[in-house]
mmCIF file of C-alpha atoms in Angstrom:
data_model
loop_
_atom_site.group_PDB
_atom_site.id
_atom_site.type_symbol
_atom_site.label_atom_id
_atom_site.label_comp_id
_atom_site.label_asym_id
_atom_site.label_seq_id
_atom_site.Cartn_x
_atom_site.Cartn_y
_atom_site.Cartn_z
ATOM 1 C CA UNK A 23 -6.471 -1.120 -0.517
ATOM 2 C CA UNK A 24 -3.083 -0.506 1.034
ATOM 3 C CA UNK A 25 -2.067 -2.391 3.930
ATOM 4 C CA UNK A 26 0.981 -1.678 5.699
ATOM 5 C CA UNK A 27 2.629 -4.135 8.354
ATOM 6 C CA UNK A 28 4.737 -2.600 11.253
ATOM 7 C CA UNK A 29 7.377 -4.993 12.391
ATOM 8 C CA UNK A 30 9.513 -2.906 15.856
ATOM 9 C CA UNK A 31 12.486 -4.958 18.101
ATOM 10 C CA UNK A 32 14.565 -3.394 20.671
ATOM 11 C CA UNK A 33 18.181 -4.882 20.245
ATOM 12 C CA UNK A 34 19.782 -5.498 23.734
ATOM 13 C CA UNK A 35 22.193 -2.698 24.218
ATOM 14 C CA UNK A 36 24.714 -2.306 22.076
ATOM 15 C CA UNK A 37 23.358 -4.851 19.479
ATOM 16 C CA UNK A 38 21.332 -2.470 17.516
ATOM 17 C CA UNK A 39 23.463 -2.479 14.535
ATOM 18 C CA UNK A 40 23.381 -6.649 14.230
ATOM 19 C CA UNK A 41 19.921 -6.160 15.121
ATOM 20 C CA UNK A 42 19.715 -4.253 11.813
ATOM 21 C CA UNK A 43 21.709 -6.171 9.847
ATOM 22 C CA UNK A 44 19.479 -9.420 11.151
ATOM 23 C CA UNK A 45 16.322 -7.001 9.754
ATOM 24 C CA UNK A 46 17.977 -6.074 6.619
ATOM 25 C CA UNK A 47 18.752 -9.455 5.529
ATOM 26 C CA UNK A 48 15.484 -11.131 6.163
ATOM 27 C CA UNK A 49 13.886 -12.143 2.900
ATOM 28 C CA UNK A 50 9.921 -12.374 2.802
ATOM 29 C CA UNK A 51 8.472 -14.833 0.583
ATOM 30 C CA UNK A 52 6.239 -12.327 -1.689
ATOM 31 C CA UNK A 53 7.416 -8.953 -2.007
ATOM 32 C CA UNK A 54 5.477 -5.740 -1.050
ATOM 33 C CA UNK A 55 4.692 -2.869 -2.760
ATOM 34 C CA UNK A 56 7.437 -1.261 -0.731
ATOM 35 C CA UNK A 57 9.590 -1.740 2.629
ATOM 36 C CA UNK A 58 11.571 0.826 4.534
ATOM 37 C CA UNK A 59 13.592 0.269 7.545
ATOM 38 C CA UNK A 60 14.438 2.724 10.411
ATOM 39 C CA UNK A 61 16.524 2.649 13.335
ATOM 40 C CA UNK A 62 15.830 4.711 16.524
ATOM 41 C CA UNK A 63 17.298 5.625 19.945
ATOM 42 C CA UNK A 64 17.750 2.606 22.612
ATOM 43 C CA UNK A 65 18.670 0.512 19.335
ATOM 44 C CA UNK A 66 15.105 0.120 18.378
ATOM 45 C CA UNK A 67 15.147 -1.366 14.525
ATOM 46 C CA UNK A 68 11.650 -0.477 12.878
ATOM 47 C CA UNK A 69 10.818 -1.994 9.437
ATOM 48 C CA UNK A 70 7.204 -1.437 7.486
ATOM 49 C CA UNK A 71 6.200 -3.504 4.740
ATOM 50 C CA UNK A 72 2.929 -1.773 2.350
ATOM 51 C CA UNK A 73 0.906 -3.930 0.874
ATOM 52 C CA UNK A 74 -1.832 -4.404 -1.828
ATOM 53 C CA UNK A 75 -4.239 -6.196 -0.043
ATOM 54 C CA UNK A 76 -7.620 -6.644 1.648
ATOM 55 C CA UNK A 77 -7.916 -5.452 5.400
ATOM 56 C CA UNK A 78 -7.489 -8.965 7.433
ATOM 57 C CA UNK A 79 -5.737 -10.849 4.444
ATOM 58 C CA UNK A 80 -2.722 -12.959 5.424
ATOM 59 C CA UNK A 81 0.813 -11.404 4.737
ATOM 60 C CA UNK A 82 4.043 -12.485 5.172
ATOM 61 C CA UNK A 83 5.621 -10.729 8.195
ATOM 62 C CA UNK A 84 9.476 -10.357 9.206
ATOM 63 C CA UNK A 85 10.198 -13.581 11.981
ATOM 64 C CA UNK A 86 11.174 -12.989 15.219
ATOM 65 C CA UNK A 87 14.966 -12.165 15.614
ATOM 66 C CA UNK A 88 17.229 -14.419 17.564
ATOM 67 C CA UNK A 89 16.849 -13.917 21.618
ATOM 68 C CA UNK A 90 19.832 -13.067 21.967
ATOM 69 C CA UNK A 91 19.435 -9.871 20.258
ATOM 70 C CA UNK A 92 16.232 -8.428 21.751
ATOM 71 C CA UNK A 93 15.468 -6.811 25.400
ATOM 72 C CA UNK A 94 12.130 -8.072 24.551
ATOM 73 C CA UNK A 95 9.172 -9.580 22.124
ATOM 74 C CA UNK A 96 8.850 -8.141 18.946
ATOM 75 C CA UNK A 97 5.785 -5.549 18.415
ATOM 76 C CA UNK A 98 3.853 -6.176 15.289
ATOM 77 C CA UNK A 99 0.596 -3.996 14.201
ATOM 78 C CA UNK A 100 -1.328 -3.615 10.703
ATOM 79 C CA UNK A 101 -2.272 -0.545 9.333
ATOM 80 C CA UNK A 102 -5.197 0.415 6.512
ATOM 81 C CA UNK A 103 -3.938 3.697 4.442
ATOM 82 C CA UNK A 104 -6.496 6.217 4.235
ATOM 83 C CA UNK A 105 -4.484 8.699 1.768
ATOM 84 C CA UNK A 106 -1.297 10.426 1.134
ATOM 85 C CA UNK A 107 -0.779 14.015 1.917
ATOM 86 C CA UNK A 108 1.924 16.086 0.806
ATOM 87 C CA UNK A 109 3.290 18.440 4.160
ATOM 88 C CA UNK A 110 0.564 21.231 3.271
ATOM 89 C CA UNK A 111 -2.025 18.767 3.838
ATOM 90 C CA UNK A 112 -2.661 18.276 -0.050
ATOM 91 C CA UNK A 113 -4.160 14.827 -0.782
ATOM 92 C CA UNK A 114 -1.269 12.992 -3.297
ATOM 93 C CA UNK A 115 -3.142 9.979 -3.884
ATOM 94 C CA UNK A 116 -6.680 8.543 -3.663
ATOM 95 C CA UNK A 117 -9.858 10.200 -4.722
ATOM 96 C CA UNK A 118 -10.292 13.320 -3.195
ATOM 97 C CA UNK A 119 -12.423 15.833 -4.265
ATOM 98 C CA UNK A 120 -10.799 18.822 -5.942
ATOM 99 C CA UNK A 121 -7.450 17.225 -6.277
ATOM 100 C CA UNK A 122 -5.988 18.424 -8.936
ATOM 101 C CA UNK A 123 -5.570 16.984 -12.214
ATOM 102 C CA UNK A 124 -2.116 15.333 -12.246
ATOM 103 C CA UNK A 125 -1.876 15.322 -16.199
ATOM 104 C CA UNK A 126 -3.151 19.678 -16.157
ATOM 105 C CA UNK A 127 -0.402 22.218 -17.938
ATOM 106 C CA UNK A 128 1.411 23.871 -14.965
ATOM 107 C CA UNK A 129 1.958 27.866 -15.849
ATOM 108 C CA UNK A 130 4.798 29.466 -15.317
#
């Protein structure tokens, strides 16, 4: 099962790009599957984590940032995947009925 942590802090203004670099250089002590960060308007820094792991199980999570930096707590949620779709809505991974075989010939 993939779980995926959600880690969101709202820099005070002006301080989204230390906010950032704060994020960026955060070191968790496992490493997940993947992590992406994003930035965002009113210097919002967003960073998700996915992991292979039960629903509930413990996971390392990003601290909280020094106060200076935020207008405010940081917001934290989990997330259970329930597929990947390409942008037509085509199931890219997990066990969907009718998806096709990745390994088929393609014509021309």
């Amino acid at each position: 099962m993939t779980v995926t942590l959600m880690w969101e802090a709202r820099a005070v203004p002006g301080r989204g790009a230390d906010l950032l670099e704060w994020a960026r250089a955060q070191r968790l002590p496992a490493l997940p599957l993947r992590r992406e960060t994003f930035t965002a308007a009113q210097d919002r820094v967003l960073v998700l984590t996915w992991w292979d792991a039960p629903e509930g199980a413990p996971l390392p999570e990003l601290p909280e940032p020094p106060a200076d930096l935020l207008t405010r707590p940081v917001h934290r949620w989990s997330f259970v995947s329930h597929g990947v779709a390409d942008g037509a809505g085509e199931e890219l991974l997990g066990d969907a009925p009718g998806r096709p075989d990745p390994g088929a010939a393609r014509s021309s």
